[in-house]
């Protein structure tokens, strides 16, 4: 075996240019895969973080009827008690409650459709990072009556700024139109354009008071200490509140669009990787077939003097494996260095900012890739190379020694 | 004692259309320690006969008995193993493994036969000395002259002590000095190691030094002559 390894190693350097071309192509392919996966992985993580950290938390509780018909009055039975109980659980980092209702916001010059979200200032900051997105002004300040915060895009559309008043209209308890004046205390920005244009945040107390449903919630949002405990704790809550008018869901179930983005990115990653592996496979087949054709006579001699088919097959597979390991190692190394630099400096994608914000991605991406993905790519590359080398190796085995020997070079 | 026995060996191309006989009912016996030249014009079947005896080519009819076994009936894997264990090949174009040094080329077959390291290294050294290339052990084939490469090829063929060596026009690509030198080495090893040599040739120098000369024409044996070599004549 040692001799086979030695011959295979020397064979790949018989045509240095060709071997280097293969190694470089492999390296570039792997480098590109690493970068693409790192960028998409980071976008993916950011979309999840945006969803979990800023909006949905890990677990949501709501009345199942509220999903079908988002009415302010469809609340969680005993919502206050449930919230209180959940906050005492060890697994829970924080929990908050919300009301949600569609409405119309109007300024002196313009109006827009919005979703009014009533939040519990104090509890919301512990559960989500909404407050960290405040770009101008103050959070829901208690110094003013009916404080409200808007997205910057909506404020621009309405031509308002902190300190201005807006009128909010929404459907009340009995279907009547409730209209009230709110004062803008701050403006926030969001990665998703739609959020910045549609979501306005007010104090839950003010909203429920206006609607006449004080002490009632449409949603309870829970953030866990350890996200890994999600499945266990979700099952616990689902069992604890197994009643028809209480629905306990994790972020995936409660927000299918987030899962859709996850799935989409995951599938794109798979497609990209498969494309690179296919290109790589064709490159290897081409190179190894060339190499075998060039050495047709020599392989015939080897078989004539007693090198059996198993050894010839192994030698060719080993040659391919050497090339792929070299290309893989170089590709991984430059991929790792590139990702490390980019994860520090970021990639500015502001050119595509409109499209990215539609999916909840920010303008600057800081790519990172988990070590297991590097390992996975390496294994896939080597596996592809070895599997691909089977065809040229089998072709080599089909040669007849006497014909190969009599072949003129 | 016969080492090789061919019985009615024929090799026919295009048997169903216009049959061409590369070999036509060849019956030959080769004994241990022979130094035999197969001669004849181009296309007479010399290389085909060597290929059939060496299991590199099939015969259309007949049998090639070696130690009581018909090698024409051996399957692919067993045939390769048979060649590895019993036959040494020397080709016209040397055909050394270009990525291996002279020493590595010589020990290659012994490695395939799993010889113990010490025994293998001793034998390689012995063969390098026998062919006069002790100082070229680390040279790659591309760094050796044609004559030196063919000497390495002979050393490779003999290193594992095969039952017989088949050489297809071994001196065809060599100048007269290298050819004489190679013949000296082959004869010396034939006498010292009692290995049977069968080689095809056009070279009168080789024919002159063979102990037996078989002449083929159109695939048929037309003469089979025992002769005294110059060395034996000189000795007498």
Coordinates of C-alpha atoms in Angstrom, one line a residue:
Chain A
X1 CA 0.0 0.0 0.0
X2 CA 2.9 2.3 0.8
X3 CA 4.3 1.9 -2.7
X4 CA 0.9 2.5 -4.2
X5 CA 0.5 5.7 -2.2
X6 CA 4.0 6.7 -3.3
X7 CA 3.4 6.0 -7.0
X8 CA 0.0 7.8 -6.8
X9 CA 1.6 10.8 -5.2
X10 CA 4.3 11.0 -7.8
X11 CA 1.9 10.4 -10.6
X12 CA -0.1 13.5 -9.8
X13 CA 3.0 15.6 -10.1
X14 CA 4.0 14.2 -13.5
X15 CA 1.9 16.9 -15.1
X16 CA 2.4 19.7 -12.6
X17 CA 0.4 22.2 -14.5
X18 CA -2.6 20.0 -14.9
X19 CA -2.6 18.9 -11.3
X20 CA -2.3 22.5 -10.2
X21 CA -5.2 23.6 -12.4
X22 CA -7.3 20.9 -10.8
X23 CA -6.2 21.8 -7.3
X24 CA -6.8 25.5 -7.9
X25 CA -10.2 24.9 -9.5
X26 CA -11.2 22.7 -6.5
X27 CA -9.9 25.3 -4.1
X28 CA -11.8 28.1 -5.8
X29 CA -15.0 26.0 -5.9
X30 CA -14.7 25.2 -2.2
X31 CA -13.8 28.8 -1.4
X32 CA -16.8 30.1 -3.2
X33 CA -19.1 27.5 -1.5
X34 CA -17.7 28.5 1.9
X35 CA -18.3 32.2 1.2
X36 CA -21.8 31.6 -0.2
X37 CA -22.8 29.3 2.7
X38 CA -21.3 31.8 5.2
X39 CA -23.2 34.7 3.8
X40 CA -26.5 32.8 3.5
X41 CA -26.0 31.3 6.9
X42 CA -25.5 34.7 8.4
X43 CA -28.5 36.1 6.6
X44 CA -30.5 33.2 7.8
X45 CA -29.3 33.7 11.4
X46 CA -30.1 37.4 11.2
X47 CA -33.6 36.7 9.9
X48 CA -34.1 34.3 12.8
X49 CA -32.6 36.7 15.3
X50 CA -34.8 39.5 13.9
X51 CA -37.9 37.3 14.3
X52 CA -37.1 35.9 17.7
X53 CA -35.2 38.7 19.4
X54 CA -37.3 41.6 18.1
X55 CA -40.8 40.3 17.5
X56 CA -41.9 36.8 18.3
X57 CA -39.7 35.5 21.2
X58 CA -39.3 31.7 21.5
X59 CA -42.9 30.8 22.4
X60 CA -46.2 32.5 21.8
X61 CA -49.5 31.9 23.5
X62 CA -52.7 33.1 21.9
X63 CA -56.3 32.3 21.4
X64 CA -56.5 30.1 18.3
X65 CA -59.5 32.1 17.0
X66 CA -57.3 35.2 17.0
X67 CA -55.2 33.6 14.2
X68 CA -58.3 33.2 12.1
X69 CA -59.8 36.6 12.9
X70 CA -57.4 39.1 14.4
X71 CA -59.8 41.0 16.5
X72 CA -58.8 42.8 19.6
X73 CA -61.6 41.1 21.6
X74 CA -60.3 37.6 20.9
X75 CA -58.1 37.3 23.9
X76 CA -56.4 34.6 26.0
X77 CA -58.7 33.4 28.8
X78 CA -57.1 34.2 32.1
X79 CA -54.2 35.8 30.3
X80 CA -53.0 37.7 33.4
X81 CA -52.8 34.5 35.4
X82 CA -51.1 32.5 32.7
X83 CA -48.5 35.3 32.3
X84 CA -47.9 35.4 36.0
X85 CA -47.4 31.6 36.2
X86 CA -45.1 31.5 33.2
X87 CA -42.8 34.1 34.7
X88 CA -42.2 31.9 37.7
X89 CA -40.9 29.0 35.5
X90 CA -37.1 28.4 35.7
X91 CA -36.8 28.0 32.0
X92 CA -38.2 31.5 31.3
X93 CA -35.9 34.5 31.0
X94 CA -38.8 36.9 30.5
X95 CA -42.4 37.0 29.3
X96 CA -44.6 39.8 28.2
X97 CA -48.1 40.4 26.8
X98 CA -49.4 42.2 23.8
X99 CA -52.6 43.3 22.1
X100 CA -52.7 43.6 18.3
X101 CA -55.3 45.3 16.2
X102 CA -55.4 46.6 12.6
X103 CA -56.2 50.3 12.3
X104 CA -55.6 53.5 10.5
X105 CA -53.1 56.2 11.5
X106 CA -53.5 59.7 10.3
X107 CA -51.3 62.8 10.5
X108 CA -52.2 66.3 9.4
X109 CA -51.2 65.5 5.9
X110 CA -51.5 61.8 5.3
X111 CA -52.8 58.4 6.6
X112 CA -51.8 54.8 6.4
X113 CA -52.9 51.3 7.4
X114 CA -51.1 50.0 10.5
X115 CA -51.1 47.3 13.0
X116 CA -51.3 48.8 16.5
X117 CA -49.4 46.7 19.0
X118 CA -50.0 47.3 22.6
X119 CA -47.0 46.3 24.7
X120 CA -46.1 46.3 28.3
X121 CA -43.1 48.7 28.6
X122 CA -40.6 47.2 31.0
X123 CA -41.6 43.6 30.3
X124 CA -41.2 44.0 26.5
X125 CA -37.6 45.2 26.9
X126 CA -36.8 42.1 28.9
X127 CA -38.4 39.9 26.3
X128 CA -37.5 41.5 23.0
X129 CA -35.0 44.0 21.8
X130 CA -37.5 46.4 20.5
X131 CA -36.1 49.3 22.6
X132 CA -32.7 48.8 21.0
X133 CA -34.1 49.8 17.6
X134 CA -35.1 53.2 18.7
X135 CA -33.5 55.6 16.3
X136 CA -34.9 59.0 17.4
X137 CA -36.7 60.3 20.5
X138 CA -37.7 58.3 23.5
X139 CA -39.3 54.9 24.1
X140 CA -42.9 54.8 25.3
X141 CA -42.4 57.7 27.7
X142 CA -44.9 57.9 30.6
X143 CA -44.4 61.7 30.6
X144 CA -47.0 62.1 27.9
X145 CA -50.6 60.8 27.4
X146 CA -51.0 58.0 24.9
X147 CA -47.4 57.7 23.8
X148 CA -46.7 55.9 20.6
X149 CA -43.6 54.9 18.6
X150 CA -43.5 54.6 14.8
X151 CA -41.2 53.2 12.2
X152 CA -39.0 55.8 10.5
X153 CA -40.5 54.9 7.1
X154 CA -44.0 55.4 8.3
X155 CA -43.0 58.7 10.0
X156 CA -41.6 59.9 6.7
X157 CA -44.7 58.9 4.9
X158 CA -46.9 60.7 7.4
X159 CA -44.4 63.5 7.5
X160 CA -44.3 63.5 11.3
X161 CA -41.5 63.4 13.9
X162 CA -41.3 62.8 17.7
X163 CA -43.5 65.3 19.6
X164 CA -46.1 65.4 16.8
X165 CA -49.6 64.0 17.3
X166 CA -51.3 61.3 15.2
X167 CA -54.8 60.0 15.3
X168 CA -55.3 56.3 15.5
X169 CA -58.5 54.6 14.6
X170 CA -59.3 50.9 15.3
X171 CA -62.3 48.7 15.9
X172 CA -63.4 48.5 19.5
X173 CA -65.1 45.8 21.6
X174 CA -68.5 46.0 20.0
X175 CA -67.3 46.8 16.5
X176 CA -67.5 50.5 17.0
X177 CA -64.7 52.7 15.6
X178 CA -62.4 54.0 18.3
X179 CA -60.4 57.0 17.5
X180 CA -57.9 58.6 19.7
X181 CA -54.9 60.9 19.6
X182 CA -51.5 59.6 20.3
X183 CA -48.2 61.5 20.7
X184 CA -45.1 60.3 19.0
X185 CA -42.3 59.8 21.5
X186 CA -39.8 58.0 19.3
X187 CA -39.1 56.5 15.9
X188 CA -37.6 53.0 15.4
X189 CA -36.0 51.3 12.5
X190 CA -36.3 47.7 11.4
X191 CA -34.6 45.4 9.0
X192 CA -37.9 44.6 7.3
X193 CA -39.4 47.5 5.3
X194 CA -42.9 46.2 5.9
X195 CA -42.4 46.3 9.7
X196 CA -41.2 49.8 9.6
X197 CA -44.1 50.9 7.5
X198 CA -46.8 48.9 9.3
X199 CA -46.1 48.3 13.0
X200 CA -46.7 51.0 15.6
X201 CA -46.2 50.4 19.3
X202 CA -48.3 51.9 22.1
X203 CA -48.7 51.1 25.8
X204 CA -50.9 48.0 26.2
X205 CA -52.7 49.8 29.1
X206 CA -53.7 52.7 26.9
X207 CA -54.9 50.4 24.0
X208 CA -56.9 48.1 26.3
X209 CA -58.4 51.0 28.1
X210 CA -59.6 52.7 24.9
X211 CA -61.0 49.3 23.7
X212 CA -62.6 48.6 27.1
X213 CA -60.8 45.3 27.5
X214 CA -58.5 46.1 30.4
X215 CA -56.4 43.3 31.8
X216 CA -56.8 41.2 28.6
X217 CA -54.1 40.1 26.1
X218 CA -54.1 38.8 22.6
X219 CA -50.7 37.3 22.9
X220 CA -48.1 36.3 25.4
X221 CA -44.6 36.2 24.2
X222 CA -42.0 34.2 26.1
X223 CA -38.2 34.3 25.9
X224 CA -36.3 31.3 27.3
X225 CA -33.0 31.3 29.2
X226 CA -31.7 28.5 27.0
X227 CA -33.1 28.2 23.4
X228 CA -32.1 24.5 23.4
X229 CA -34.8 23.9 25.9
X230 CA -37.5 25.1 23.5
X231 CA -38.9 21.7 22.5
X232 CA -39.1 20.4 26.1
X233 CA -40.6 23.6 27.6
X234 CA -43.0 24.0 24.6
X235 CA -44.3 20.4 25.3
X236 CA -44.6 21.2 28.9
X237 CA -46.7 24.4 28.3
X238 CA -48.8 22.7 25.6
X239 CA -49.6 20.0 28.1
X240 CA -50.2 22.5 30.9
X241 CA -52.6 24.7 28.9
X242 CA -54.2 22.0 26.8
X243 CA -57.5 23.8 26.4
X244 CA -59.3 24.7 23.1
X245 CA -59.0 28.4 23.5
X246 CA -55.3 28.5 24.4
X247 CA -52.8 27.8 21.7
X248 CA -49.1 27.4 22.6
X249 CA -46.7 27.5 19.6
X250 CA -43.0 28.0 19.1
X251 CA -41.7 30.7 16.8
X252 CA -41.8 28.4 13.8
X253 CA -45.4 27.4 14.2
X254 CA -46.5 30.9 15.1
X255 CA -44.7 32.5 12.3
X256 CA -44.7 30.3 9.3
X257 CA -43.0 32.9 7.1
X258 CA -39.9 32.7 9.3
X259 CA -39.7 29.0 8.8
X260 CA -40.3 29.6 5.1
X261 CA -37.3 31.8 5.0
X262 CA -35.3 29.2 6.9
X263 CA -36.3 26.5 4.5
X264 CA -35.7 28.6 1.5
X265 CA -32.2 29.5 2.6
X266 CA -31.5 25.9 3.6
X267 CA -32.6 24.7 0.2
X268 CA -30.6 27.3 -1.6
X269 CA -27.5 26.2 0.4
X270 CA -28.1 22.6 -0.7
X271 CA -28.6 23.6 -4.4
X272 CA -25.5 25.7 -4.4
X273 CA -23.4 23.0 -2.8
X274 CA -24.8 20.4 -5.2
X275 CA -23.9 22.7 -8.2
X276 CA -20.4 23.1 -6.9
X277 CA -20.0 19.4 -6.3
X278 CA -21.3 18.5 -9.8
X279 CA -18.9 21.0 -11.4
X280 CA -16.1 19.5 -9.3
X281 CA -17.1 16.0 -10.3
X282 CA -17.0 16.8 -14.0
X283 CA -13.6 18.5 -13.5
X284 CA -12.2 15.4 -11.8
X285 CA -13.6 13.0 -14.3
X286 CA -12.1 15.0 -17.2
X287 CA -8.7 15.3 -15.6
X288 CA -8.5 11.7 -14.5
X289 CA -9.7 10.4 -17.9
X290 CA -7.0 12.5 -19.5
X291 CA -4.5 11.2 -17.1
X292 CA -5.5 7.6 -17.8
X293 CA -5.5 8.0 -21.6
X294 CA -2.0 9.5 -21.3
X295 CA -0.8 6.6 -19.2
X296 CA -2.7 3.9 -21.1
X297 CA 0.5 2.0 -22.1
X298 CA 2.0 2.3 -18.6
X299 CA -1.1 1.0 -17.0
X300 CA -1.0 -1.9 -19.4
X301 CA 2.6 -2.6 -18.4
X302 CA 1.7 -2.5 -14.7
X303 CA -1.1 -5.0 -15.3
X304 CA 1.2 -7.2 -17.5
X305 CA 4.0 -7.4 -14.9
X306 CA 1.5 -8.4 -12.2
X307 CA -0.3 -5.4 -10.7
X308 CA -3.8 -6.7 -10.1
X309 CA -6.9 -4.8 -10.9
X310 CA -7.7 -4.0 -7.3
X311 CA -4.3 -2.2 -7.0
X312 CA -4.7 -0.3 -10.3
X313 CA -8.2 0.8 -9.1
X314 CA -6.9 1.9 -5.7
X315 CA -4.0 3.8 -7.3
X316 CA -6.3 5.9 -9.4
X317 CA -8.7 6.5 -6.6
X318 CA -5.8 7.5 -4.3
X319 CA -4.5 9.9 -7.0
X320 CA -7.9 11.6 -7.1
X321 CA -8.2 11.6 -3.4
X322 CA -4.8 13.4 -3.2
X323 CA -5.9 16.0 -5.6
X324 CA -9.2 16.6 -3.8
X325 CA -7.5 16.7 -0.4
X326 CA -5.0 19.3 -1.6
X327 CA -7.7 21.4 -3.4
X328 CA -10.0 20.9 -0.4
X329 CA -7.4 22.0 2.1
X330 CA -6.4 25.1 0.1
X331 CA -10.0 26.0 -0.5
X332 CA -10.9 25.6 3.2
X333 CA -7.9 27.6 4.3
X334 CA -8.6 30.6 2.0
X335 CA -12.3 30.2 2.7
X336 CA -11.7 30.3 6.5
X337 CA -9.4 33.3 6.2
X338 CA -11.8 35.2 3.9
X339 CA -14.8 34.5 6.2
X340 CA -12.7 35.6 9.3
X341 CA -11.9 38.9 7.6
X342 CA -15.4 39.4 6.4
X343 CA -16.9 38.5 9.7
X344 CA -14.9 41.4 11.2
X345 CA -15.3 44.0 8.4
X346 CA -18.7 42.9 7.1
X347 CA -20.0 42.9 3.5
X348 CA -21.8 46.1 2.5
X349 CA -24.9 45.0 0.5
X350 CA -26.6 48.4 0.6
X351 CA -26.9 48.2 -3.2
X352 CA -29.6 45.6 -2.6
X353 CA -31.0 47.1 0.5
X354 CA -34.6 47.3 -0.7
X355 CA -34.7 43.6 -1.7
X356 CA -32.9 42.5 1.5
X357 CA -35.1 44.5 3.9
X358 CA -38.1 42.8 2.3
X359 CA -36.7 39.5 3.7
X360 CA -35.7 41.0 7.0
X361 CA -32.0 41.2 6.2
X362 CA -29.8 44.2 7.0
X363 CA -27.5 46.1 4.6
X364 CA -24.3 44.9 6.1
X365 CA -23.7 41.2 6.5
X366 CA -21.1 39.7 8.8
X367 CA -20.6 36.2 7.5
X368 CA -19.8 33.4 9.8
X369 CA -19.7 29.6 9.4
X370 CA -19.9 27.0 12.0
X371 CA -16.9 24.6 12.1
X372 CA -19.2 21.7 11.4
X373 CA -20.1 23.2 8.0
X374 CA -16.4 23.3 7.1
X375 CA -16.0 19.7 8.1
X376 CA -19.2 18.8 6.2
X377 CA -17.9 20.6 3.0
X378 CA -14.6 18.8 3.3
X379 CA -16.2 15.4 3.7
X380 CA -18.6 16.1 0.8
X381 CA -15.7 17.2 -1.5
X382 CA -13.6 14.2 -0.7
X383 CA -16.5 11.9 -1.0
X384 CA -17.5 13.4 -4.4
X385 CA -13.9 13.1 -5.6
X386 CA -13.6 9.5 -4.5
X387 CA -17.0 8.5 -6.0
X388 CA -16.2 10.4 -9.2
X389 CA -12.8 8.7 -9.6
X390 CA -14.6 5.3 -9.8
X391 CA -15.6 5.9 -13.4
X392 CA -12.0 6.7 -14.7
X393 CA -10.7 3.9 -12.5
X394 CA -13.2 1.4 -14.0
X395 CA -12.2 2.6 -17.5
X396 CA -8.6 1.9 -16.6
X397 CA -9.4 -1.6 -15.5
X398 CA -11.1 -2.3 -18.9
X399 CA -7.8 -2.0 -20.8
X400 CA -6.2 -5.1 -22.2
X401 CA -2.5 -5.2 -21.3
X402 CA -1.3 -6.6 -24.7
X403 CA -3.2 -3.9 -26.6
X404 CA -2.0 -1.2 -24.2
X405 CA 1.6 -2.3 -24.4
X406 CA 1.6 -2.4 -28.2
X407 CA 0.1 1.2 -28.3
X408 CA 2.5 3.7 -29.8
X409 CA 3.2 6.7 -27.7
Chain B
X1 CA 12.0 -31.1 -17.7
X2 CA 9.5 -29.0 -19.6
X3 CA 8.7 -25.6 -18.1
X4 CA 6.3 -24.6 -20.9
X5 CA 4.4 -26.7 -23.4
X6 CA 2.3 -25.3 -26.1
X7 CA -0.1 -27.6 -27.8
X8 CA -1.7 -26.7 -31.2
X9 CA -1.8 -23.1 -30.2
X10 CA -3.5 -21.0 -32.9
X11 CA -4.4 -17.3 -32.9
X12 CA -6.9 -16.4 -35.6
X13 CA -8.1 -12.9 -36.4
X14 CA -11.4 -12.5 -38.3
X15 CA -12.3 -16.2 -38.0
X16 CA -15.7 -15.7 -39.5
X17 CA -14.7 -13.5 -42.5
X18 CA -11.2 -13.7 -43.9
X19 CA -9.2 -15.7 -41.3
X20 CA -5.7 -14.4 -40.6
X21 CA -3.5 -16.8 -38.7
X22 CA -1.2 -15.0 -36.3
X23 CA -0.3 -18.4 -34.9
X24 CA -1.1 -21.7 -36.6
X25 CA -0.9 -24.9 -34.5
X26 CA 2.3 -24.1 -32.7
X27 CA 3.6 -27.0 -30.7
X28 CA 6.7 -26.2 -28.6
X29 CA 8.3 -27.3 -25.4
X30 CA 10.7 -25.2 -23.4
X31 CA 12.9 -26.6 -20.7
X32 CA 14.3 -25.1 -17.5
X33 CA 17.3 -22.9 -18.1
X34 CA 16.8 -22.5 -21.9
X35 CA 18.1 -19.4 -23.6
X36 CA 15.9 -19.4 -26.7
X37 CA 15.5 -16.9 -29.5
X38 CA 12.3 -16.8 -31.5
X39 CA 13.0 -15.3 -34.9
X40 CA 11.2 -14.6 -38.1
X41 CA 10.1 -11.7 -40.3
X42 CA 7.8 -9.0 -39.1
X43 CA 4.2 -10.3 -38.8
X44 CA 5.4 -13.9 -38.4
X45 CA 3.8 -14.2 -34.9
X46 CA 6.8 -13.8 -32.6
X47 CA 5.2 -11.2 -30.3
X48 CA 1.9 -13.0 -30.4
X49 CA 3.5 -16.2 -29.3
X50 CA 5.3 -14.5 -26.4
X51 CA 2.0 -12.7 -25.5
X52 CA 0.1 -16.0 -25.5
X53 CA 2.8 -17.8 -23.5
X54 CA 2.8 -14.9 -21.0
X55 CA -1.0 -14.8 -20.7
X56 CA -1.2 -11.3 -22.1
X57 CA -3.2 -12.5 -25.1
X58 CA -5.8 -15.3 -25.7
X59 CA -5.3 -18.1 -28.1
X60 CA -8.1 -19.1 -30.4
X61 CA -7.3 -22.8 -30.0
X62 CA -4.9 -25.0 -28.2
X63 CA -3.3 -24.9 -24.7
X64 CA -0.3 -23.4 -23.0
X65 CA 0.6 -25.8 -20.1
X66 CA 2.9 -24.4 -17.4
X67 CA 3.5 -26.8 -14.5
X68 CA 0.5 -28.9 -15.7
X69 CA -1.9 -26.0 -15.7
X70 CA -3.4 -24.5 -18.9
X71 CA -2.9 -20.8 -18.4
X72 CA -5.3 -20.0 -21.2
X73 CA -8.1 -21.3 -18.9
X74 CA -7.1 -19.0 -16.0
X75 CA -9.5 -16.1 -15.2
X76 CA -8.4 -12.5 -15.2
X77 CA -7.4 -12.1 -11.5
X78 CA -5.7 -15.6 -11.4
X79 CA -3.8 -14.9 -14.6
X80 CA -2.5 -11.5 -13.3
X81 CA -1.4 -13.3 -10.2
X82 CA 0.2 -16.1 -12.3
X83 CA 2.2 -13.5 -14.3
X84 CA 3.2 -11.8 -11.1
X85 CA 4.5 -15.1 -9.5
X86 CA 6.0 -16.9 -12.5
X87 CA 6.8 -14.7 -15.4
X88 CA 9.3 -11.8 -15.9
X89 CA 8.7 -9.5 -18.8
X90 CA 11.2 -7.4 -20.7
X91 CA 9.7 -5.1 -23.4
X92 CA 11.3 -3.5 -26.4
X93 CA 10.6 0.0 -25.2
X94 CA 11.9 -0.7 -21.6
X95 CA 8.6 0.4 -20.1
X96 CA 9.8 1.2 -16.7
X97 CA 7.6 3.1 -14.2
X98 CA 8.6 6.7 -14.9
X99 CA 7.9 8.0 -11.4
X100 CA 10.1 5.4 -9.7
X101 CA 13.9 5.3 -9.4
X102 CA 15.9 2.4 -10.8
X103 CA 16.0 0.8 -7.4
X104 CA 12.3 1.3 -6.9
X105 CA 11.5 -0.2 -10.4
X106 CA 13.6 -3.2 -9.6
X107 CA 11.9 -3.9 -6.2
X108 CA 8.4 -3.1 -7.5
X109 CA 7.5 -6.7 -8.4
X110 CA 8.9 -8.0 -5.1
X111 CA 6.8 -5.4 -3.3
X112 CA 3.7 -6.7 -5.2
X113 CA 4.7 -10.2 -4.0
X114 CA 5.1 -8.9 -0.4
X115 CA 8.7 -9.8 0.0
X116 CA 10.1 -9.0 3.5
X117 CA 11.9 -5.7 3.5
X118 CA 15.4 -7.0 4.2
X119 CA 15.2 -9.8 1.7
X120 CA 13.8 -7.4 -0.9
X121 CA 16.5 -4.7 -0.3
X122 CA 19.3 -7.3 -0.5
X123 CA 17.9 -8.7 -3.7
X124 CA 17.5 -5.3 -5.3
X125 CA 21.1 -4.4 -4.4
X126 CA 22.3 -7.7 -5.8
X127 CA 20.4 -7.1 -9.1
X128 CA 21.7 -3.5 -9.4
X129 CA 25.2 -4.9 -9.1
X130 CA 24.5 -7.7 -11.5
X131 CA 23.4 -5.2 -14.2
X132 CA 26.1 -2.8 -13.3
X133 CA 23.9 0.1 -12.2
X134 CA 24.8 0.2 -8.5
X135 CA 25.7 3.9 -8.9
X136 CA 22.4 4.7 -10.7
X137 CA 20.0 3.3 -8.1
X138 CA 18.4 6.6 -7.3
X139 CA 18.1 7.7 -10.9
X140 CA 14.7 8.0 -12.6
X141 CA 14.2 6.3 -16.0
X142 CA 14.4 9.7 -17.7
X143 CA 17.9 10.1 -16.3
X144 CA 19.2 6.9 -17.7
X145 CA 20.3 5.9 -21.3
X146 CA 18.3 3.4 -23.3
X147 CA 20.8 0.7 -22.5
X148 CA 20.7 1.5 -18.8
X149 CA 16.9 1.5 -18.8
X150 CA 16.8 -1.9 -20.5
X151 CA 19.3 -3.3 -17.9
X152 CA 17.0 -2.0 -15.2
X153 CA 14.1 -3.7 -17.0
X154 CA 16.0 -7.0 -17.1
X155 CA 16.9 -6.6 -13.4
X156 CA 13.2 -5.9 -12.6
X157 CA 12.1 -9.0 -14.6
X158 CA 14.6 -11.3 -12.8
X159 CA 14.6 -9.8 -9.3
X160 CA 11.7 -11.9 -8.0
X161 CA 13.2 -15.1 -9.5
X162 CA 10.5 -16.0 -12.0
X163 CA 10.2 -19.4 -13.6
X164 CA 11.0 -17.8 -17.0
X165 CA 11.5 -14.5 -18.6
X166 CA 9.8 -13.4 -21.8
X167 CA 11.6 -10.6 -23.7
X168 CA 10.1 -9.0 -26.8
X169 CA 13.0 -7.7 -29.0
X170 CA 15.0 -6.5 -25.9
X171 CA 17.9 -5.1 -28.0
X172 CA 15.8 -3.5 -30.7
X173 CA 16.2 0.0 -29.4
X174 CA 19.9 -0.3 -28.3
X175 CA 23.1 0.5 -29.9
X176 CA 25.6 -2.4 -30.5
X177 CA 27.6 -1.8 -27.4
X178 CA 24.6 -1.6 -25.1
X179 CA 23.0 -4.6 -26.9
X180 CA 26.2 -6.7 -26.3
X181 CA 26.4 -5.6 -22.8
X182 CA 22.7 -6.5 -22.2
X183 CA 23.2 -9.9 -23.7
X184 CA 26.2 -10.5 -21.5
X185 CA 24.1 -9.7 -18.5
X186 CA 21.1 -11.9 -19.6
X187 CA 23.4 -14.8 -20.4
X188 CA 25.2 -14.5 -17.1
X189 CA 21.9 -14.4 -15.1
X190 CA 20.5 -17.3 -17.2
X191 CA 23.5 -19.4 -16.2
X192 CA 23.7 -18.2 -12.6
X193 CA 20.0 -18.2 -11.7
X194 CA 18.9 -21.0 -14.1
X195 CA 16.0 -18.9 -15.3
X196 CA 14.5 -19.8 -18.7
X197 CA 14.8 -17.0 -21.2
X198 CA 12.6 -16.8 -24.3
X199 CA 13.0 -13.8 -26.5
X200 CA 11.9 -12.6 -29.9
X201 CA 14.5 -10.9 -32.0
X202 CA 15.6 -9.8 -35.4
X203 CA 19.1 -9.0 -34.1
X204 CA 21.8 -11.4 -35.5
X205 CA 24.0 -10.8 -32.5
X206 CA 21.2 -12.1 -30.2
X207 CA 20.5 -15.0 -32.5
X208 CA 24.2 -15.9 -32.6
X209 CA 24.3 -16.2 -28.8
X210 CA 21.0 -18.1 -28.3
X211 CA 21.3 -21.8 -27.5
X212 CA 18.1 -22.6 -29.3
X213 CA 16.6 -20.7 -32.3
X214 CA 13.0 -21.2 -33.3
X215 CA 11.9 -19.7 -36.6
X216 CA 8.3 -18.7 -37.2
X217 CA 6.8 -17.8 -40.6
X218 CA 3.1 -16.9 -41.0
X219 CA 2.4 -18.2 -37.6
X220 CA 4.0 -21.6 -38.1
X221 CA 7.2 -23.0 -36.7
X222 CA 9.4 -23.6 -39.7
X223 CA 12.6 -24.6 -37.8
X224 CA 13.7 -25.3 -34.3
X225 CA 17.5 -25.6 -34.0
X226 CA 19.8 -26.2 -31.0
X227 CA 23.1 -24.4 -31.5
X228 CA 26.3 -23.8 -29.7
X229 CA 26.8 -20.2 -28.5
X230 CA 30.0 -18.4 -29.0
X231 CA 30.7 -18.7 -25.3
X232 CA 30.3 -22.5 -25.4
X233 CA 32.3 -22.7 -28.5
X234 CA 35.0 -20.7 -26.8
X235 CA 34.8 -22.9 -23.7
X236 CA 35.1 -26.0 -25.9

